Amino acid sequence: MTKQLCEGSFHLMGGEFTHAGAASSELKTILTGLGISADLVRRAAIATFEAEMNVIIHAAAGVINYSVTPDKIQIVVSDMGPGIPDIELAMTEGYSTAPDWVREMGWGAGMGLPNIKKNSDELRVESVVGEGTTIEIIISKKEGDACEGE
């Protein structure tokens, strides 16, 4: 059994741009407090921020669950959104389904999923059109990555 260092969750509301980035910022603080290396914290914060923004832009609500073990950081983001009809297309840099009013605010550039992929060691995306999307992000901790409690 893998020793778990930390786990938790954040609830997100679609359209709440005033709180955009709050969950990923809090996760960054938690990971830093665990003594995880700055590079892994940065990657986790970027991937989580992009997933968080996707929920705020596209879904009615969502939840971010995270867990930290000696081997990895796992972040699972599930939403009650419109779903992704073509995941491969959605992984293309610059492809966006964000409405114009979101783009006018400076969001929705079509870099969310590509940035999540770039900052993950493993990425799984499951989506059902009309029901929602679940994204699992794994960031592997390698030998030499600092972490208190290990």
CSV table of C-alpha atoms in Angstrom, one decimal:
chain,number,residue,atom,x,y,z
A,1,MET,CA,0.0,0.0,0.0
A,2,THR,CA,1.3,3.4,-1.0
A,3,LYS,CA,1.7,5.9,1.8
A,4,GLN,CA,-0.5,8.9,1.2
A,5,LEU,CA,1.0,12.3,2.3
A,6,CYS,CA,-2.0,14.5,1.6
A,7,GLU,CA,-5.4,14.6,-0.2
A,8,GLY,CA,-8.2,17.1,-0.6
A,9,SER,CA,-10.6,18.7,-2.9
A,10,PHE,CA,-11.9,22.0,-4.2
A,11,HIS,CA,-15.4,22.8,-5.5
A,12,LEU,CA,-15.7,25.0,-8.5
A,13,MET,CA,-18.6,27.0,-9.9
A,14,GLY,CA,-18.9,27.7,-13.6
A,15,GLY,CA,-18.8,31.3,-14.5
A,16,GLU,CA,-17.1,32.4,-11.2
A,17,PHE,CA,-14.2,34.3,-12.8
A,18,THR,CA,-13.6,36.3,-9.6
A,19,HIS,CA,-12.3,33.1,-8.0
A,20,ALA,CA,-10.4,31.9,-11.1
A,21,GLY,CA,-7.1,30.4,-10.0
A,22,ALA,CA,-8.0,30.2,-6.3
A,23,ALA,CA,-8.0,26.4,-6.2
A,24,SER,CA,-4.8,26.0,-8.2
A,25,SER,CA,-3.1,28.6,-6.1
A,26,GLU,CA,-4.2,26.9,-2.9
A,27,LEU,CA,-2.9,23.5,-4.2
A,28,LYS,CA,0.4,25.2,-5.0
A,29,THR,CA,0.6,26.4,-1.4
A,30,ILE,CA,-0.2,22.9,-0.1
A,31,LEU,CA,2.4,21.2,-2.3
A,32,THR,CA,5.0,23.8,-1.4
A,33,GLY,CA,4.2,23.2,2.3
A,34,LEU,CA,4.8,19.4,1.8
A,35,GLY,CA,8.3,20.2,0.6
A,36,ILE,CA,7.7,19.1,-3.0
A,37,SER,CA,10.3,20.3,-5.4
A,38,ALA,CA,9.6,23.7,-7.1
A,39,ASP,CA,9.5,22.1,-10.6
A,40,LEU,CA,6.8,19.6,-9.7
A,41,VAL,CA,4.8,22.3,-7.8
A,42,ARG,CA,5.0,24.5,-10.9
A,43,ARG,CA,3.8,21.8,-13.2
A,44,ALA,CA,1.0,20.8,-10.9
A,45,ALA,CA,-0.1,24.4,-10.5
A,46,ILE,CA,-0.1,25.0,-14.3
A,47,ALA,CA,-2.0,21.8,-15.1
A,48,THR,CA,-4.5,22.5,-12.3
A,49,PHE,CA,-5.0,26.1,-13.3
A,50,GLU,CA,-5.8,25.2,-16.9
A,51,ALA,CA,-8.3,22.5,-15.8
A,52,GLU,CA,-9.8,24.9,-13.3
A,53,MET,CA,-10.3,27.5,-16.0
A,54,ASN,CA,-11.9,24.9,-18.3
A,55,VAL,CA,-14.5,24.2,-15.6
A,56,ILE,CA,-15.1,27.9,-15.0
A,57,ILE,CA,-15.5,28.7,-18.7
A,58,HIS,CA,-17.4,25.7,-19.9
A,59,ALA,CA,-19.2,23.9,-17.0
A,60,ALA,CA,-22.0,24.6,-14.5
A,61,ALA,CA,-19.8,23.2,-11.7
A,62,GLY,CA,-16.9,20.9,-11.0
A,63,VAL,CA,-14.6,19.4,-8.4
A,64,ILE,CA,-10.8,19.0,-8.2
A,65,ASN,CA,-9.6,16.1,-6.1
A,66,TYR,CA,-5.9,15.7,-5.4
A,67,SER,CA,-3.7,13.2,-3.6
A,68,VAL,CA,0.0,13.2,-3.0
A,69,THR,CA,1.9,10.0,-2.4
A,70,PRO,CA,5.7,9.4,-2.3
A,71,ASP,CA,5.5,8.4,-6.0
A,72,LYS,CA,3.1,10.9,-7.6
A,73,ILE,CA,0.8,13.9,-7.5
A,74,GLN,CA,-2.6,12.9,-8.8
A,75,ILE,CA,-5.2,15.5,-9.7
A,76,VAL,CA,-8.6,14.5,-10.9
A,77,VAL,CA,-10.9,17.3,-12.3
A,78,SER,CA,-14.6,16.4,-13.0
A,79,ASP,CA,-17.2,18.7,-14.3
A,80,MET,CA,-20.8,19.0,-15.1
A,81,GLY,CA,-20.3,20.6,-18.5
A,82,PRO,CA,-21.2,20.1,-22.1
A,83,GLY,CA,-18.6,17.4,-22.6
A,84,ILE,CA,-16.0,17.3,-25.4
A,85,PRO,CA,-17.2,15.8,-28.7
A,86,ASP,CA,-13.7,15.4,-30.2
A,87,ILE,CA,-11.0,15.0,-27.5
A,88,GLU,CA,-8.2,14.7,-30.1
A,89,LEU,CA,-9.2,18.0,-31.7
A,90,ALA,CA,-9.5,19.6,-28.3
A,91,MET,CA,-5.9,18.7,-27.6
A,92,THR,CA,-4.8,20.8,-30.5
A,93,GLU,CA,-3.1,24.1,-29.5
A,94,GLY,CA,-5.3,27.1,-30.4
A,95,TYR,CA,-8.5,25.1,-30.8
A,96,SER,CA,-11.2,26.6,-28.6
A,97,THR,CA,-14.9,26.3,-28.1
A,98,ALA,CA,-14.9,29.3,-25.6
A,99,PRO,CA,-17.7,31.8,-26.4
A,100,ASP,CA,-16.7,35.2,-27.6
A,101,TRP,CA,-17.5,36.9,-24.3
A,102,VAL,CA,-14.9,34.7,-22.6
A,103,ARG,CA,-12.3,35.4,-25.3
A,104,GLU,CA,-13.0,39.1,-24.8
A,105,MET,CA,-11.9,38.7,-21.2
A,106,GLY,CA,-8.6,37.2,-22.3
A,107,TRP,CA,-9.5,33.5,-21.7
A,108,GLY,CA,-10.3,30.6,-24.0
A,109,ALA,CA,-7.2,30.7,-26.2
A,110,GLY,CA,-7.3,27.0,-26.8
A,111,MET,CA,-4.2,26.2,-24.7
A,112,GLY,CA,-5.9,24.5,-21.7
A,113,LEU,CA,-5.7,20.8,-22.6
A,114,PRO,CA,-2.4,21.2,-24.5
A,115,ASN,CA,-0.8,22.9,-21.4
A,116,ILE,CA,-2.2,20.3,-19.1
A,117,LYS,CA,-0.7,17.6,-21.3
A,118,LYS,CA,2.7,19.4,-21.4
A,119,ASN,CA,2.8,19.6,-17.6
A,120,SER,CA,1.7,16.0,-16.9
A,121,ASP,CA,3.5,12.7,-17.0
A,122,GLU,CA,0.2,11.0,-17.6
A,123,LEU,CA,-3.1,12.5,-18.8
A,124,ARG,CA,-6.4,10.7,-19.2
A,125,VAL,CA,-9.5,12.6,-20.5
A,126,GLU,CA,-12.9,11.0,-20.5
A,127,SER,CA,-15.9,12.9,-21.7
A,128,VAL,CA,-19.6,12.3,-22.4
A,129,VAL,CA,-21.3,15.0,-24.5
A,130,GLY,CA,-24.1,16.5,-22.5
A,131,GLU,CA,-22.9,15.1,-19.2
A,132,GLY,CA,-19.4,16.3,-18.5
A,133,THR,CA,-15.7,15.6,-18.5
A,134,THR,CA,-13.2,14.0,-16.2
A,135,ILE,CA,-9.5,14.7,-16.5
A,136,GLU,CA,-6.9,12.7,-14.6
A,137,ILE,CA,-3.4,14.3,-14.3
A,138,ILE,CA,-0.5,12.4,-12.9
A,139,ILE,CA,2.8,14.0,-12.1
A,140,SER,CA,5.4,11.5,-11.2
A,141,LYS,CA,7.8,12.2,-8.4
A,142,LYS,CA,11.3,10.9,-9.3
A,143,GLU,CA,14.2,10.0,-7.1
A,144,GLY,CA,15.7,13.2,-5.8
A,145,ASP,CA,12.4,15.1,-5.8
A,146,ALA,CA,12.3,16.6,-2.3
A,147,CYS,CA,9.2,15.9,-0.2
A,148,GLU,CA,8.8,16.2,3.6
A,149,GLY,CA,7.6,13.1,5.3
A,150,GLU,CA,9.2,10.6,2.9
